Tab-separated table of C-alpha atoms in Angstrom:
chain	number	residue	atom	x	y	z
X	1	UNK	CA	22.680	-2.259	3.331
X	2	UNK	CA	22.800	-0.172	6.208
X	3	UNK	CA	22.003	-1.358	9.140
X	4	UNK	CA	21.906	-1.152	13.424
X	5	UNK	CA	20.796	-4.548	15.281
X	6	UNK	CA	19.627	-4.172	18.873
X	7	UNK	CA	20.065	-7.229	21.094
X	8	UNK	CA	19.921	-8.108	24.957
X	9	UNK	CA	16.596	-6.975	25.809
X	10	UNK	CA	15.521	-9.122	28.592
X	11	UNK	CA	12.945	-9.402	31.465
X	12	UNK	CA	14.997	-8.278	34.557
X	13	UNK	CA	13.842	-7.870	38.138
X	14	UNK	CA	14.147	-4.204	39.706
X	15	UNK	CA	17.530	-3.401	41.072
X	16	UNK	CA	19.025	-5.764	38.388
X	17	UNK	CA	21.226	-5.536	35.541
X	18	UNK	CA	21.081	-5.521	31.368
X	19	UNK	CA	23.473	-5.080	28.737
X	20	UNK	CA	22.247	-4.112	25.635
X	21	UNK	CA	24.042	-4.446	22.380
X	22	UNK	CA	23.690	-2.322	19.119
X	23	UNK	CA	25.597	-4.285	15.476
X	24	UNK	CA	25.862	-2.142	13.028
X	25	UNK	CA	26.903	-2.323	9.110
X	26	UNK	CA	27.106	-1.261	6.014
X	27	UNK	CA	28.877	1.998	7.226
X	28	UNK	CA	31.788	2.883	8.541
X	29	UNK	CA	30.327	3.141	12.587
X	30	UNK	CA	33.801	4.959	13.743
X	31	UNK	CA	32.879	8.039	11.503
X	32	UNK	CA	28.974	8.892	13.470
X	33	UNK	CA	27.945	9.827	17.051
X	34	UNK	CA	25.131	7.180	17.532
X	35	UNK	CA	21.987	7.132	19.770
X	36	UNK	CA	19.800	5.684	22.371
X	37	UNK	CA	15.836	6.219	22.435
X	38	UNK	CA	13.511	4.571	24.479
X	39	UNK	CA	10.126	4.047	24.297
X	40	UNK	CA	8.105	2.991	27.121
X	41	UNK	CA	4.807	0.663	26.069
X	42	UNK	CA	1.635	3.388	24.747
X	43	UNK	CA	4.126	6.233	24.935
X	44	UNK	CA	6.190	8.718	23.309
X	45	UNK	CA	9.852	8.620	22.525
X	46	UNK	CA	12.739	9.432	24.776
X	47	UNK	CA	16.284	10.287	24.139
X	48	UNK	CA	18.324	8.168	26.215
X	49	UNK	CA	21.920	8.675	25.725
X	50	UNK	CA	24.535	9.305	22.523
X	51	UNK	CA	27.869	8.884	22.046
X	52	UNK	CA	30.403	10.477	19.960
X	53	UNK	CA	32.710	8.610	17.174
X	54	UNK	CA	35.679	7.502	19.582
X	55	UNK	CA	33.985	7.406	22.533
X	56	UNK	CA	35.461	10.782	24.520
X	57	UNK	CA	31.855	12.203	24.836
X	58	UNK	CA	28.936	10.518	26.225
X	59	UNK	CA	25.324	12.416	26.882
X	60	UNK	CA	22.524	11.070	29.043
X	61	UNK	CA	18.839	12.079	29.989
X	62	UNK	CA	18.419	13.149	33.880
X	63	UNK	CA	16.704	9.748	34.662
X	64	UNK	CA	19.419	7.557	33.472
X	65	UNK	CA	22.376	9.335	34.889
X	66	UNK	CA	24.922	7.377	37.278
X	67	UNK	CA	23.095	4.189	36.026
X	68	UNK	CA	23.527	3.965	32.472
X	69	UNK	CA	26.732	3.439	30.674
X	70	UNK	CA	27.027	4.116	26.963
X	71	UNK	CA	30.416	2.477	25.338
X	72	UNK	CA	31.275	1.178	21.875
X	73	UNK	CA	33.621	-0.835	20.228
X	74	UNK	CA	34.811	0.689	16.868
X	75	UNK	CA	36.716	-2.296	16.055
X	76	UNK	CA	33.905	-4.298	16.211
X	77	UNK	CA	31.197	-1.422	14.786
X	78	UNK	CA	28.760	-2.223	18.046
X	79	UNK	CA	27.764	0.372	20.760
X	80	UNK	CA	26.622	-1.308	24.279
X	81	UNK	CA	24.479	0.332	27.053
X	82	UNK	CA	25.156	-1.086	30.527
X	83	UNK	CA	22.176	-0.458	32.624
X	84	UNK	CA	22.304	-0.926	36.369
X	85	UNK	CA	20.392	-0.586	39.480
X	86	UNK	CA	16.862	-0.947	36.864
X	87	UNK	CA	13.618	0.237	37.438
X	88	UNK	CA	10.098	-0.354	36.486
X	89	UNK	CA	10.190	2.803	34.384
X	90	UNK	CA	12.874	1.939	32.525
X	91	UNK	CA	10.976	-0.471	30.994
X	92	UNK	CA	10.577	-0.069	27.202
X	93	UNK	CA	11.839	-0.611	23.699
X	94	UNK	CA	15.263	0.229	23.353
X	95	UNK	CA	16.490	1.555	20.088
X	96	UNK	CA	19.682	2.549	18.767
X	97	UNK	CA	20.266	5.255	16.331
X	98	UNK	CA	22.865	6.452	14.055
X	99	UNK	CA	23.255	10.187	14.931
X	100	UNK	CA	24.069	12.100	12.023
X	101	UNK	CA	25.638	15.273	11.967
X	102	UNK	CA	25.798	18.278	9.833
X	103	UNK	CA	28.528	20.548	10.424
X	104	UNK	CA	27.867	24.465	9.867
X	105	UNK	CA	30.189	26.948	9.523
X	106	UNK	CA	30.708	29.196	12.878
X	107	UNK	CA	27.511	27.275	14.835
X	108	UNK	CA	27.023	24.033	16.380
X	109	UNK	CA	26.490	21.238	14.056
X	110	UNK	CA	22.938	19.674	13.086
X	111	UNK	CA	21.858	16.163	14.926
X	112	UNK	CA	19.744	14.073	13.463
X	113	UNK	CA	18.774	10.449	13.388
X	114	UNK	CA	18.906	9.260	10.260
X	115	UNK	CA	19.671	5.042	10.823
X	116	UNK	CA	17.292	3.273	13.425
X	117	UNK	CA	17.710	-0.477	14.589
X	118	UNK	CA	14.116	-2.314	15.078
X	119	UNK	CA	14.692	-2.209	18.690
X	120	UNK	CA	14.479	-4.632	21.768
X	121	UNK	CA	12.035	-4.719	24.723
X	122	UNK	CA	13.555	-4.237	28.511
X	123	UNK	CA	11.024	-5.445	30.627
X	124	UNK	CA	11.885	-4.547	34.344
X	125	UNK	CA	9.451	-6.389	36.491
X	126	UNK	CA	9.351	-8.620	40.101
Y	1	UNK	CA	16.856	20.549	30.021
Y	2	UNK	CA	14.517	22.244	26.736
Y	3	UNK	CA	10.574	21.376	27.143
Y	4	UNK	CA	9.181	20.470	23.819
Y	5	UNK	CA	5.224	20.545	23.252
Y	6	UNK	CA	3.034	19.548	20.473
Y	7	UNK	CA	-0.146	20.285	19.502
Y	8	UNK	CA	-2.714	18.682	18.274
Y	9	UNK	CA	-1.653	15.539	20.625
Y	10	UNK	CA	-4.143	13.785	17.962
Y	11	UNK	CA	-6.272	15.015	14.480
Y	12	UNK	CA	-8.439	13.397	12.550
Y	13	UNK	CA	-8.065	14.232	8.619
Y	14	UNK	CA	-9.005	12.652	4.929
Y	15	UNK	CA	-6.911	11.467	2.036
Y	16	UNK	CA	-6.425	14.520	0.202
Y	17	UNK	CA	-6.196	17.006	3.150
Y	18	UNK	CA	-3.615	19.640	4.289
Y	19	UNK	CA	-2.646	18.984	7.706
Y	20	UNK	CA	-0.174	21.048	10.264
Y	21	UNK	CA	1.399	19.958	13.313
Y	22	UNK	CA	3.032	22.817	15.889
Y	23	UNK	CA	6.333	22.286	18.182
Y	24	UNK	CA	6.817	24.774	20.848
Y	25	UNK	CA	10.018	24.771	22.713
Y	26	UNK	CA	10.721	25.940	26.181
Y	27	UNK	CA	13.356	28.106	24.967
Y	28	UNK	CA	15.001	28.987	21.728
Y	29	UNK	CA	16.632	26.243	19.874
Y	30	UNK	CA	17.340	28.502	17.122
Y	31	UNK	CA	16.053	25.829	13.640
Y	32	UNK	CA	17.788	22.751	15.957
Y	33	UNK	CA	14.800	20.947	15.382
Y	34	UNK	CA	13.861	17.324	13.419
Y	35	UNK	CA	10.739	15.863	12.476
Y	36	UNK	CA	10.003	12.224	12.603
Y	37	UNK	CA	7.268	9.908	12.034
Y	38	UNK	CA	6.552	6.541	13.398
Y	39	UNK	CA	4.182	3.953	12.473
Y	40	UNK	CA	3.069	1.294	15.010
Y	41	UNK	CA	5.377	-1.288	15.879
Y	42	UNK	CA	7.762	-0.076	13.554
Y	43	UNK	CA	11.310	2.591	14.275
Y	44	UNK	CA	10.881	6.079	13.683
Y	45	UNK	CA	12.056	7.897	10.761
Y	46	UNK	CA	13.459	11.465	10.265
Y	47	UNK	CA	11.506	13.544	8.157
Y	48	UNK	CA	12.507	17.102	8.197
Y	49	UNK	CA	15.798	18.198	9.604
Y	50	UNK	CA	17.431	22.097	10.521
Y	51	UNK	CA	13.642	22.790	10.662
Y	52	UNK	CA	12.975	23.128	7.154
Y	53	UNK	CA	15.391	20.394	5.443
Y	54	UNK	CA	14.050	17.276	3.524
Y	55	UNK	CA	15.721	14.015	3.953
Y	56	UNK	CA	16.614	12.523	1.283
Y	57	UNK	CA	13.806	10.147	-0.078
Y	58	UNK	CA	10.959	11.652	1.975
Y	59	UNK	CA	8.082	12.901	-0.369
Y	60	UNK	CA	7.991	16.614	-1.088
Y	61	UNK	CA	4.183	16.917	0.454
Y	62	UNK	CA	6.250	17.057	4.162
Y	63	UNK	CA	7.786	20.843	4.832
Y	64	UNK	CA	8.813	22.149	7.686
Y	65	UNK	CA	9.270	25.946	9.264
Y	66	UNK	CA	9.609	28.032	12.347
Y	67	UNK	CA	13.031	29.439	14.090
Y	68	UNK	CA	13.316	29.840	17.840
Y	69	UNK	CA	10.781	28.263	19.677
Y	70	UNK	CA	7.674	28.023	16.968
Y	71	UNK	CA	8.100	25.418	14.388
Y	72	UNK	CA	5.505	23.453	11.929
Y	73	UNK	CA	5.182	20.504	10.230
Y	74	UNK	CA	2.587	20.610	7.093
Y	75	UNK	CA	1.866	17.451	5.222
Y	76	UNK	CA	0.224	18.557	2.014
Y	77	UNK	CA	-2.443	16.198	0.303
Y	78	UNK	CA	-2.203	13.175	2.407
Y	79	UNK	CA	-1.548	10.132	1.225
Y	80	UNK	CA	-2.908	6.657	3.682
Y	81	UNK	CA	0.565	6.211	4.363
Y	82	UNK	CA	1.073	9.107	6.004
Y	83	UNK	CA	-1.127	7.731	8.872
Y	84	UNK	CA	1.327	7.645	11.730
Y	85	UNK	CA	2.192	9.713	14.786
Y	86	UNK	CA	5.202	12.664	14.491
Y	87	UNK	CA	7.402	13.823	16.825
Y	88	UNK	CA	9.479	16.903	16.813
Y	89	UNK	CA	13.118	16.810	18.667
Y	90	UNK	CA	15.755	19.586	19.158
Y	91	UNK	CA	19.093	18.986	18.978
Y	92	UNK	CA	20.432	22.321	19.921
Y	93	UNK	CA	21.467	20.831	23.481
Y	94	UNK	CA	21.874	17.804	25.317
Y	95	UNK	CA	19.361	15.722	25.860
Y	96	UNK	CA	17.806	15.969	22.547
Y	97	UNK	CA	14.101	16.265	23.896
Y	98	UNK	CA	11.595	14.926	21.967
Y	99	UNK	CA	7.726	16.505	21.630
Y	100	UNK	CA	4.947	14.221	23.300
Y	101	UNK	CA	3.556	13.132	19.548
Y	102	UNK	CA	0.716	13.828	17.396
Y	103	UNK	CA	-1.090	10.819	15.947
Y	104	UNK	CA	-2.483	11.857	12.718
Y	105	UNK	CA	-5.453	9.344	12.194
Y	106	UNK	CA	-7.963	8.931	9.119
Y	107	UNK	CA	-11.374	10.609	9.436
């Protein structure tokens, strides 16, 4: 079965630190760009961050920039997203995402997210 | 970064009913643009991709159209489990901006 498992979602104090974690299976994770989203409690979705298959190119919203770290560990099929220096509006439900692509000949490829993990709640609170 | 903007943010409809939602980006994203739909506390999942392209296993009642900054997503004859809230997102450029959301709920 396919399959992405979010973990490390915690209740951290502003300022602080998180790590989350991402297990995947069932597919071979070195072959996809994968995904963060976000959603913050009542709200829409936001695209956090992606990543591509060996780890050369990294993407982030505006918001997260110089705090978030996308990584991943191919050898292990698990993507991580250091967060630092937290605030209260980064808290939400963190999901990861496999990012599929579909290449077209002489234009940019199509995204689209096609595997999600159930997610896991960052609560950033004093 | 690409604006995207949905419209209804919320409809009310029946089982049995044709229903459209409209994406409007800030600038052209060309058909760069997915469809999703999420039901409460559960993950999103993709719908329509390259505008107009049916994931596999999602029910031929969901179509989508538009190029450039106008798209659509039509659910013909509604089913109860189509009760949920959908989201457009382009992926023509980085970061993949999603639409606000338009929760389809039963009349």
């Amino acid at each position: 079965e396919v399959q992405l498992v979010e973990s490390g979602g915690d209740l951290v104090q502003p300022g602080g630190s998180l790590r989350l974690s991402c297990a995947a299976s069932g597919f071979s994770f070195s072959s996809y760009w994968i995904a963060w989203v976000r959603q913050a409690p009542g709200e829409g979705l936001e695209w956090v961050a992606n990543i591509n298959q060996d780890g050369s190119e990294k993407n982030y919203v505006d918001p997260v920039k110089g705090r978030f770290t996308v990584s991943r560990d191919n050898a292990k099929s698990s993507l991580y997203l250091q967060m630092n220096n937290l605030r209260a509006d980064d808290t939400a439900f963190y999901y990861c995402a496999r990012d599929r692509f579909k290449a077209v000949a002489g234009a940019r490829p199509y995204h689209y997210m096609d595997v999600w993990g159930r997610g896991t709640t960052v609560t950033v609170s004093s | 970064d690409i604006q995207m903007t949905q419209s209804p943010s919320s409809l009310s409809a029946s089982v049995g009913d044709r229903v459209t939602i409209t994406c409007r980006a800030s600038q052209s994203v060309n058909n760069y643009l997915n469809w999703y739909q999420q039901k409460p506390g559960k993950a999103p999942k993709v719908l329509i991709y390259a505008a107009s392209s049916l994931q596999s296993g999602v029910p031929s009642r969901f179509s989508g159209s538009g190029s450039g900054t106008d798209f659509t997503l039509s659910i013909s004859n509604l089913q109860p489990e189509d009760f949920a809230t959908y989201y457009c997102q382009q992926s023509y450029s980085t970061p993949r901006t999603f639409g606000q959301g338009t929760e389809v709920e039963i009349k």
